[in-house]
PDB file of C-alpha atoms and ligand atoms in Angstrom:
ATOM      1  CA  MET N1161     -40.102   5.587  -9.593  1.00  0.00           C
ATOM      2  CA  GLU N1162     -36.385   4.911 -10.578  1.00  0.00           C
ATOM      3  CA  LEU N1163     -34.052   6.700  -8.166  1.00  0.00           C
ATOM      4  CA  LEU N1164     -32.052   8.913 -10.483  1.00  0.00           C
ATOM      5  CA  GLU N1165     -35.134  10.240 -12.001  1.00  0.00           C
ATOM      6  CA  ALA N1166     -36.541  11.035  -8.739  1.00  0.00           C
ATOM      7  CA  MET N1167     -33.633  12.814  -7.772  1.00  0.00           C
ATOM      8  CA  LYS N1168     -33.615  14.598 -10.861  1.00  0.00           C
ATOM      9  CA  ASN N1169     -37.232  15.729 -10.814  1.00  0.00           C
ATOM     10  CA  ARG N1170     -38.302  16.402  -7.104  1.00  0.00           C
ATOM     11  CA  ARG N1171     -38.956  19.930  -6.202  1.00  0.00           C
ATOM     12  CA  SER N1172     -40.275  22.307  -3.777  1.00  0.00           C
ATOM     13  CA  ILE N1173     -44.152  21.986  -3.422  1.00  0.00           C
ATOM     14  CA  ARG N1174     -45.457  25.364  -2.404  1.00  0.00           C
ATOM     15  CA  ALA N1175     -49.321  24.556  -2.567  1.00  0.00           C
ATOM     16  CA  PHE N1176     -51.051  21.503  -1.290  1.00  0.00           C
ATOM     17  CA  LYS N1177     -54.322  19.927  -1.529  1.00  0.00           C
ATOM     18  CA  ALA N1178     -56.177  19.962   1.896  1.00  0.00           C
ATOM     19  CA  GLU N1179     -56.288  15.885   1.601  1.00  0.00           C
ATOM     20  CA  ALA N1180     -54.941  14.369   5.087  1.00  0.00           C
ATOM     21  CA  VAL N1181     -52.093  12.143   4.766  1.00  0.00           C
ATOM     22  CA  PRO N1182     -52.652   8.804   6.319  1.00  0.00           C
ATOM     23  CA  GLN N1183     -50.143   8.048   9.157  1.00  0.00           C
ATOM     24  CA  GLU N1184     -49.095   4.806   7.243  1.00  0.00           C
ATOM     25  CA  VAL N1185     -47.886   6.680   4.422  1.00  0.00           C
ATOM     26  CA  ILE N1186     -45.670   8.832   6.799  1.00  0.00           C
ATOM     27  CA  THR N1187     -44.459   5.971   8.445  1.00  0.00           C
ATOM     28  CA  GLN N1188     -43.562   4.320   5.079  1.00  0.00           C
ATOM     29  CA  ILE N1189     -41.575   7.694   4.307  1.00  0.00           C
ATOM     30  CA  LEU N1190     -39.636   7.639   7.625  1.00  0.00           C
ATOM     31  CA  GLU N1191     -39.082   4.052   7.510  1.00  0.00           C
ATOM     32  CA  ALA N1192     -36.960   4.580   4.272  1.00  0.00           C
ATOM     33  CA  ALA N1193     -35.417   7.925   5.496  1.00  0.00           C
ATOM     34  CA  ARG N1194     -34.138   6.570   9.054  1.00  0.00           C
ATOM     35  CA  TRP N1195     -31.552   4.703   6.807  1.00  0.00           C
ATOM     36  CA  SER N1196     -29.748   8.165   6.139  1.00  0.00           C
ATOM     37  CA  PRO N1197     -26.129   8.046   6.772  1.00  0.00           C
ATOM     38  CA  SER N1198     -24.558   9.924   9.513  1.00  0.00           C
ATOM     39  CA  TRP N1199     -21.486  10.624  11.137  1.00  0.00           C
ATOM     40  CA  GLY N1200     -20.300   7.345  12.881  1.00  0.00           C
ATOM     41  CA  ASN N1201     -23.930   6.410  12.607  1.00  0.00           C
ATOM     42  CA  THR N1202     -24.687   8.649  15.377  1.00  0.00           C
ATOM     43  CA  GLN N1203     -28.317   9.566  14.083  1.00  0.00           C
ATOM     44  CA  PRO N1204     -28.215  12.744  15.626  1.00  0.00           C
ATOM     45  CA  TRP N1205     -31.816  13.462  14.471  1.00  0.00           C
ATOM     46  CA  GLU N1206     -35.098  13.726  16.180  1.00  0.00           C
ATOM     47  CA  LEU N1207     -38.529  14.268  14.217  1.00  0.00           C
ATOM     48  CA  VAL N1208     -41.775  15.487  15.214  1.00  0.00           C
ATOM     49  CA  VAL N1209     -44.807  14.602  12.708  1.00  0.00           C
ATOM     50  CA  VAL N1210     -47.429  17.395  12.968  1.00  0.00           C
ATOM     51  CA  ARG N1211     -50.783  16.330  11.695  1.00  0.00           C
ATOM     52  CA  GLY N1212     -54.379  17.225  11.686  1.00  0.00           C
ATOM     53  CA  GLU N1213     -55.891  20.100  14.031  1.00  0.00           C
ATOM     54  CA  MET N1214     -52.378  20.545  15.545  1.00  0.00           C
ATOM     55  CA  VAL N1215     -51.257  21.831  12.086  1.00  0.00           C
ATOM     56  CA  ARG N1216     -53.713  24.410  12.147  1.00  0.00           C
ATOM     57  CA  LYS N1217     -53.381  25.510  15.676  1.00  0.00           C
ATOM     58  CA  LEU N1218     -49.504  25.571  15.540  1.00  0.00           C
ATOM     59  CA  THR N1219     -49.124  27.438  12.097  1.00  0.00           C
ATOM     60  CA  GLY N1220     -52.251  29.747  13.157  1.00  0.00           C
ATOM     61  CA  GLU N1221     -50.282  31.088  16.189  1.00  0.00           C
ATOM     62  CA  MET N1222     -47.130  31.425  14.123  1.00  0.00           C
ATOM     63  CA  VAL N1223     -49.205  33.341  11.515  1.00  0.00           C
ATOM     64  CA  ALA N1224     -50.441  35.495  13.984  1.00  0.00           C
ATOM     65  CA  ALA N1225     -46.865  36.155  15.434  1.00  0.00           C
ATOM     66  CA  PHE N1226     -45.575  36.824  11.939  1.00  0.00           C
ATOM     67  CA  GLN N1227     -48.448  39.220  11.009  1.00  0.00           C
ATOM     68  CA  GLN N1228     -47.770  41.191  14.290  1.00  0.00           C
ATOM     69  CA  ARG N1229     -44.189  41.368  13.339  1.00  0.00           C
ATOM     70  CA  MET N1230     -43.138  39.490  16.558  1.00  0.00           C
ATOM     71  CA  ALA N1231     -39.310  39.293  16.448  1.00  0.00           C
ATOM     72  CA  ALA N1232     -38.096  35.899  15.251  1.00  0.00           C
ATOM     73  CA  ASN N1233     -35.651  33.648  17.389  1.00  0.00           C
ATOM     74  CA  PRO N1234     -34.806  30.784  15.280  1.00  0.00           C
ATOM     75  CA  ASP N1235     -32.426  28.190  17.082  1.00  0.00           C
ATOM     76  CA  VAL N1236     -30.507  28.325  13.602  1.00  0.00           C
ATOM     77  CA  GLY N1237     -29.735  31.844  12.840  1.00  0.00           C
ATOM     78  CA  MET N1238     -31.209  32.971   9.700  1.00  0.00           C
ATOM     79  CA  PRO N1239     -28.498  33.579   7.301  1.00  0.00           C
ATOM     80  CA  GLY N1240     -27.335  37.219   7.047  1.00  0.00           C
ATOM     81  CA  SER N1241     -25.556  37.617   3.930  1.00  0.00           C
ATOM     82  CA  PHE N1242     -24.264  35.455   1.251  1.00  0.00           C
ATOM     83  CA  PRO N1243     -21.204  35.986  -0.984  1.00  0.00           C
ATOM     84  CA  ASP N1244     -22.652  37.537  -4.373  1.00  0.00           C
ATOM     85  CA  VAL N1245     -22.328  34.474  -6.373  1.00  0.00           C
ATOM     86  CA  TYR N1246     -24.834  32.755  -3.946  1.00  0.00           C
ATOM     87  CA  LYS N1247     -26.758  35.784  -3.275  1.00  0.00           C
ATOM     88  CA  GLU N1248     -27.546  35.932  -7.311  1.00  0.00           C
ATOM     89  CA  ARG N1249     -28.904  32.198  -7.310  1.00  0.00           C
ATOM     90  CA  TYR N1250     -30.851  33.239  -4.249  1.00  0.00           C
ATOM     91  CA  MET N1251     -32.552  36.199  -5.967  1.00  0.00           C
ATOM     92  CA  ALA N1252     -32.972  34.392  -9.172  1.00  0.00           C
ATOM     93  CA  CYS N1253     -35.050  31.525  -7.017  1.00  0.00           C
ATOM     94  CA  ALA N1254     -37.103  34.325  -5.410  1.00  0.00           C
ATOM     95  CA  ALA N1255     -37.753  36.082  -8.886  1.00  0.00           C
ATOM     96  CA  GLY N1256     -38.394  32.870 -10.747  1.00  0.00           C
ATOM     97  CA  LEU N1257     -41.143  31.765  -8.200  1.00  0.00           C
ATOM     98  CA  PHE N1258     -42.798  35.140  -8.263  1.00  0.00           C
ATOM     99  CA  GLY N1259     -42.514  35.446 -11.803  1.00  0.00           C
ATOM    100  CA  LYS N1260     -44.400  31.870 -12.106  1.00  0.00           C
ATOM    101  CA  MET N1261     -46.911  33.336  -9.500  1.00  0.00           C
ATOM    102  CA  GLY N1262     -47.636  36.406 -11.639  1.00  0.00           C
ATOM    103  CA  VAL N1263     -46.359  38.599  -8.530  1.00  0.00           C
ATOM    104  CA  ALA N1264     -44.872  41.900  -9.595  1.00  0.00           C
ATOM    105  CA  ARG N1265     -41.689  43.253  -7.746  1.00  0.00           C
ATOM    106  CA  ASP N1266     -43.557  45.963  -6.226  1.00  0.00           C
ATOM    107  CA  ASP N1267     -46.625  44.046  -5.276  1.00  0.00           C
ATOM    108  CA  LYS N1268     -46.004  44.406  -1.417  1.00  0.00           C
ATOM    109  CA  ALA N1269     -49.615  43.079  -0.682  1.00  0.00           C
ATOM    110  CA  ARG N1270     -49.067  39.749  -2.620  1.00  0.00           C
ATOM    111  CA  ARG N1271     -45.413  39.373  -1.362  1.00  0.00           C
ATOM    112  CA  MET N1272     -46.670  39.780   2.273  1.00  0.00           C
ATOM    113  CA  ALA N1273     -49.569  37.283   1.284  1.00  0.00           C
ATOM    114  CA  HIS N1274     -46.917  34.653   0.190  1.00  0.00           C
ATOM    115  CA  MET N1275     -45.005  34.889   3.283  1.00  0.00           C
ATOM    116  CA  VAL N1276     -47.736  34.362   5.448  1.00  0.00           C
ATOM    117  CA  SER N1277     -48.652  31.479   3.324  1.00  0.00           C
ATOM    118  CA  MET N1278     -45.102  30.185   3.937  1.00  0.00           C
ATOM    119  CA  THR N1279     -45.519  30.465   7.729  1.00  0.00           C
ATOM    120  CA  ALA N1280     -48.551  28.184   7.203  1.00  0.00           C
ATOM    121  CA  GLY N1281     -46.470  25.755   5.728  1.00  0.00           C
ATOM    122  CA  PHE N1282     -48.289  26.459   2.366  1.00  0.00           C
ATOM    123  CA  GLY N1283     -51.464  24.733   3.254  1.00  0.00           C
ATOM    124  CA  ALA N1284     -49.782  21.426   3.812  1.00  0.00           C
ATOM    125  CA  PRO N1285     -51.661  18.718   5.702  1.00  0.00           C
ATOM    126  CA  ALA N1286     -48.623  17.620   7.666  1.00  0.00           C
ATOM    127  CA  ILE N1287     -45.428  19.270   8.940  1.00  0.00           C
ATOM    128  CA  ILE N1288     -42.390  17.269   9.801  1.00  0.00           C
ATOM    129  CA  TYR N1289     -40.212  19.048  12.145  1.00  0.00           C
ATOM    130  CA  VAL N1290     -36.293  18.184  12.020  1.00  0.00           C
ATOM    131  CA  ILE N1291     -34.927  18.569  15.649  1.00  0.00           C
ATOM    132  CA  PHE N1292     -31.524  18.190  17.277  1.00  0.00           C
ATOM    133  CA  ASN N1293     -30.642  18.153  20.839  1.00  0.00           C
ATOM    134  CA  ALA N1294     -28.804  21.087  22.347  1.00  0.00           C
ATOM    135  CA  ASP N1295     -25.827  18.827  23.250  1.00  0.00           C
ATOM    136  CA  LEU N1296     -25.048  18.399  19.941  1.00  0.00           C
ATOM    137  CA  THR N1297     -22.566  21.035  19.006  1.00  0.00           C
ATOM    138  CA  GLU N1298     -20.513  19.505  16.020  1.00  0.00           C
ATOM    139  CA  PRO N1299     -20.936  20.952  12.876  1.00  0.00           C
ATOM    140  CA  TYR N1300     -21.197  17.561  11.136  1.00  0.00           C
ATOM    141  CA  SER N1301     -24.391  16.810  13.095  1.00  0.00           C
ATOM    142  CA  MET N1302     -26.191  19.425  11.103  1.00  0.00           C
ATOM    143  CA  PHE N1303     -24.804  17.905   7.788  1.00  0.00           C
ATOM    144  CA  ASP N1304     -26.341  14.628   8.938  1.00  0.00           C
ATOM    145  CA  LEU N1305     -29.688  16.684   9.522  1.00  0.00           C
ATOM    146  CA  GLY N1306     -29.594  17.644   6.246  1.00  0.00           C
ATOM    147  CA  ALA N1307     -29.180  14.026   4.934  1.00  0.00           C
ATOM    148  CA  ILE N1308     -32.296  12.899   6.477  1.00  0.00           C
ATOM    149  CA  THR N1309     -34.084  15.802   5.538  1.00  0.00           C
ATOM    150  CA  HIS N1310     -33.386  14.880   1.725  1.00  0.00           C
ATOM    151  CA  GLY N1311     -34.214  11.608   2.249  1.00  0.00           C
ATOM    152  CA  ILE N1312     -37.594  12.213   3.488  1.00  0.00           C
ATOM    153  CA  CYS N1313     -38.135  14.661   0.401  1.00  0.00           C
ATOM    154  CA  LEU N1314     -37.111  12.126  -2.066  1.00  0.00           C
ATOM    155  CA  ALA N1315     -38.956   9.385  -0.291  1.00  0.00           C
ATOM    156  CA  THR N1316     -42.152  11.649  -0.137  1.00  0.00           C
ATOM    157  CA  HIS N1317     -41.990  12.455  -3.820  1.00  0.00           C
ATOM    158  CA  ASN N1318     -41.231   8.680  -4.586  1.00  0.00           C
ATOM    159  CA  LEU N1319     -44.908   8.085  -3.289  1.00  0.00           C
ATOM    160  CA  GLY N1320     -46.231  10.823  -5.401  1.00  0.00           C
ATOM    161  CA  LEU N1321     -46.579  13.289  -2.601  1.00  0.00           C
ATOM    162  CA  GLY N1322     -44.632  16.651  -2.167  1.00  0.00           C
ATOM    163  CA  THR N1323     -42.555  18.535   0.216  1.00  0.00           C
ATOM    164  CA  CYS N1324     -41.174  22.091   0.889  1.00  0.00           C
ATOM    165  CA  ILE N1325     -38.512  22.460   3.175  1.00  0.00           C
ATOM    166  CA  LEU N1326     -38.997  25.529   5.210  1.00  0.00           C
ATOM    167  CA  ALA N1327     -36.708  27.626   7.546  1.00  0.00           C
ATOM    168  CA  GLN N1328     -39.887  29.823   7.884  1.00  0.00           C
ATOM    169  CA  LEU N1329     -41.548  27.268   9.747  1.00  0.00           C
ATOM    170  CA  ALA N1330     -38.880  27.385  12.474  1.00  0.00           C
ATOM    171  CA  LEU N1331     -38.903  31.079  13.153  1.00  0.00           C
ATOM    172  CA  TYR N1332     -40.603  30.996  16.291  1.00  0.00           C
ATOM    173  CA  PRO N1333     -39.263  28.047  18.234  1.00  0.00           C
ATOM    174  CA  ASP N1334     -40.757  28.708  21.508  1.00  0.00           C
ATOM    175  CA  ILE N1335     -44.346  28.521  19.961  1.00  0.00           C
ATOM    176  CA  ILE N1336     -43.441  25.439  18.564  1.00  0.00           C
ATOM    177  CA  ARG N1337     -42.162  23.879  21.667  1.00  0.00           C
ATOM    178  CA  ARG N1338     -44.991  24.822  23.840  1.00  0.00           C
ATOM    179  CA  HIS N1339     -47.501  23.266  21.187  1.00  0.00           C
ATOM    180  CA  LEU N1340     -45.418  20.109  20.720  1.00  0.00           C
ATOM    181  CA  ASN N1341     -44.562  19.475  24.229  1.00  0.00           C
ATOM    182  CA  LEU N1342     -40.748  19.920  23.754  1.00  0.00           C
ATOM    183  CA  THR N1343     -38.210  20.838  26.137  1.00  0.00           C
ATOM    184  CA  PRO N1344     -35.831  23.869  25.790  1.00  0.00           C
ATOM    185  CA  SER N1345     -33.125  21.437  24.691  1.00  0.00           C
ATOM    186  CA  HIS N1346     -35.144  20.617  21.615  1.00  0.00           C
ATOM    187  CA  ARG N1347     -33.685  22.655  18.828  1.00  0.00           C
ATOM    188  CA  ILE N1348     -35.527  23.204  15.837  1.00  0.00           C
ATOM    189  CA  VAL N1349     -33.785  23.481  12.396  1.00  0.00           C
ATOM    190  CA  VAL N1350     -36.591  23.337   9.773  1.00  0.00           C
ATOM    191  CA  GLY N1351     -40.153  22.195   9.333  1.00  0.00           C
ATOM    192  CA  ILE N1352     -40.952  19.989   6.180  1.00  0.00           C
ATOM    193  CA  ALA N1353     -44.307  20.701   4.707  1.00  0.00           C
ATOM    194  CA  LEU N1354     -45.724  17.534   3.254  1.00  0.00           C
ATOM    195  CA  GLY N1355     -48.880  16.599   1.565  1.00  0.00           C
ATOM    196  CA  TYR N1356     -50.309  16.064  -1.827  1.00  0.00           C
ATOM    197  CA  PRO N1357     -49.278  18.812  -4.495  1.00  0.00           C
ATOM    198  CA  ASP N1358     -51.835  21.115  -5.663  1.00  0.00           C
ATOM    199  CA  LEU N1359     -50.606  20.971  -9.395  1.00  0.00           C
ATOM    200  CA  ALA N1360     -52.994  23.360 -10.526  1.00  0.00           C
ATOM    201  CA  ASN N1361     -51.375  26.090  -8.509  1.00  0.00           C
ATOM    202  CA  PRO N1362     -48.894  28.040 -10.563  1.00  0.00           C
ATOM    203  CA  ALA N1363     -46.177  28.164  -7.834  1.00  0.00           C
ATOM    204  CA  ASN N1364     -45.676  24.421  -8.469  1.00  0.00           C
ATOM    205  CA  ALA N1365     -45.246  25.220 -11.932  1.00  0.00           C
ATOM    206  CA  PHE N1366     -42.016  26.807 -10.795  1.00  0.00           C
ATOM    207  CA  ARG N1367     -38.613  24.892 -11.396  1.00  0.00           C
ATOM    208  CA  THR N1368     -35.349  26.165  -9.950  1.00  0.00           C
ATOM    209  CA  GLU N1369     -32.055  25.783 -12.124  1.00  0.00           C
ATOM    210  CA  ARG N1370     -28.692  23.886 -11.241  1.00  0.00           C
ATOM    211  CA  GLU N1371     -25.360  24.726 -12.148  1.00  0.00           C
ATOM    212  CA  SER N1372     -23.892  22.337 -14.847  1.00  0.00           C
ATOM    213  CA  LEU N1373     -21.040  19.984 -13.584  1.00  0.00           C
ATOM    214  CA  GLU N1374     -18.560  21.820 -15.226  1.00  0.00           C
ATOM    215  CA  LYS N1375     -19.062  24.628 -12.909  1.00  0.00           C
ATOM    216  CA  PHE N1376     -18.523  22.894  -9.829  1.00  0.00           C
ATOM    217  CA  VAL N1377     -16.997  19.740 -10.240  1.00  0.00           C
ATOM    218  CA  LYS N1378     -13.169  19.034 -10.773  1.00  0.00           C
ATOM    219  CA  TRP N1379     -11.793  15.810 -12.063  1.00  0.00           C
ATOM    220  CA  VAL N1380      -8.571  14.539 -10.990  1.00  0.00           C
ATOM    221  CA  GLU N1381      -6.767  11.321 -11.906  1.00  0.00           C
TER     222      GLU N1381
HETATM  223  C1  LIG D1720     -32.644  24.553   4.856  1.00  0.00           C
HETATM  224  C2  LIG D1720     -33.615  25.200   3.916  1.00  0.00           C
HETATM  225  C3  LIG D1720     -34.650  26.006   4.221  1.00  0.00           C
HETATM  226  C4  LIG D1720     -35.261  26.297   3.225  1.00  0.00           C
HETATM  227  N1  LIG D1720     -36.488  27.287   3.667  1.00  0.00           N
HETATM  228  C5  LIG D1720     -37.461  27.468   2.700  1.00  0.00           C
HETATM  229  C6  LIG D1720     -38.346  28.841   3.013  1.00  0.00           C
HETATM  230  O1  LIG D1720     -38.328  29.209   3.962  1.00  0.00           O
HETATM  231  N2  LIG D1720     -39.184  29.077   1.907  1.00  0.00           N
HETATM  232  C7  LIG D1720     -39.158  28.500   0.916  1.00  0.00           C
HETATM  233  O2  LIG D1720     -39.968  28.673  -0.147  1.00  0.00           O
HETATM  234  N3  LIG D1720     -38.413  27.469   0.567  1.00  0.00           N
HETATM  235  C8  LIG D1720     -37.438  27.054   1.305  1.00  0.00           C
HETATM  236  N4  LIG D1720     -36.280  26.051   1.141  1.00  0.00           N
HETATM  237  C9  LIG D1720     -36.330  25.434  -0.247  1.00  0.00           C
HETATM  238  C10 LIG D1720     -35.423  26.176  -1.151  1.00  0.00           C
HETATM  239  O3  LIG D1720     -35.803  27.235  -1.579  1.00  0.00           O
HETATM  240  C11 LIG D1720     -35.498  25.073  -2.406  1.00  0.00           C
HETATM  241  O4  LIG D1720     -34.932  23.908  -1.823  1.00  0.00           O
HETATM  242  C12 LIG D1720     -34.371  25.592  -3.441  1.00  0.00           C
HETATM  243  O5  LIG D1720     -34.965  26.793  -3.868  1.00  0.00           O
HETATM  244  C13 LIG D1720     -34.165  24.592  -4.629  1.00  0.00           C
HETATM  245  O6  LIG D1720     -35.533  24.319  -5.379  1.00  0.00           O
HETATM  246  P1  LIG D1720     -35.955  22.914  -5.259  1.00  0.00           P
HETATM  247  O7  LIG D1720     -36.264  22.298  -3.895  1.00  0.00           O
HETATM  248  O8  LIG D1720     -37.528  23.001  -6.022  1.00  0.00           O
HETATM  249  O9  LIG D1720     -35.392  21.908  -6.137  1.00  0.00           O
HETATM  250  C14 LIG D1720     -35.458  25.615   2.108  1.00  0.00           C
HETATM  251  C15 LIG D1720     -34.526  24.680   1.869  1.00  0.00           C
HETATM  252  C16 LIG D1720     -33.556  24.459   2.557  1.00  0.00           C
HETATM  253  C17 LIG D1720     -32.537  23.399   2.044  1.00  0.00           C
END
């Protein structure tokens, strides 16, 4: 796939086929993404690729915690509030997705079911956890983690698979650390759900909008 085209038509995938993703395919994705830029080439990322039975075990426990309304304690705090302009975009994103899925505003049961499905990585057969070490306190390291995350999403899309970056998959870091044998200094930013898109699912027909260049680019000569 041509790069510019891939960048323009990648979108978050929120329903996956059960079909497993071979390790070699994920290796190919990561071999490309490891060339992502970072501050002074510090490469402040660590990745844990979860596949097979462990996806079911891990997400099963997280779903149980979520359904029991266990207090979340993500390593990277969930945003509290956004200034209005950003909040409007965020709300439009949720409304657009639920609209495509045919979920009404007041349909609490289906909204909850969607959150549960999100906590399970939307049925993806693989999850890549994006992790940094607690020693890394520089804001630029977080910027760098975003770069490799986008690299993973683009490389995956290029191979005809899909991803969804999910803060929801990082709600219960202690459960994740326990299952994945990580230490308390492993800080989890997001999980990237990865697999073959189920294109028949209405959630995957949703496409977010973007502001035009005039809205956010200033040209100076
Ligand atoms: C840091 C981060 C966290 C995200 N967390 C979630 C999430 O928990 N649930 C979800 O459905 N999408 C999540 N997303 C996906 C965004 O909603 C999505 O990227 C955005 O709406 C733009 O849509 P697109 O990816 O289809 O272009 C997250 C994206 C980022 C970058």
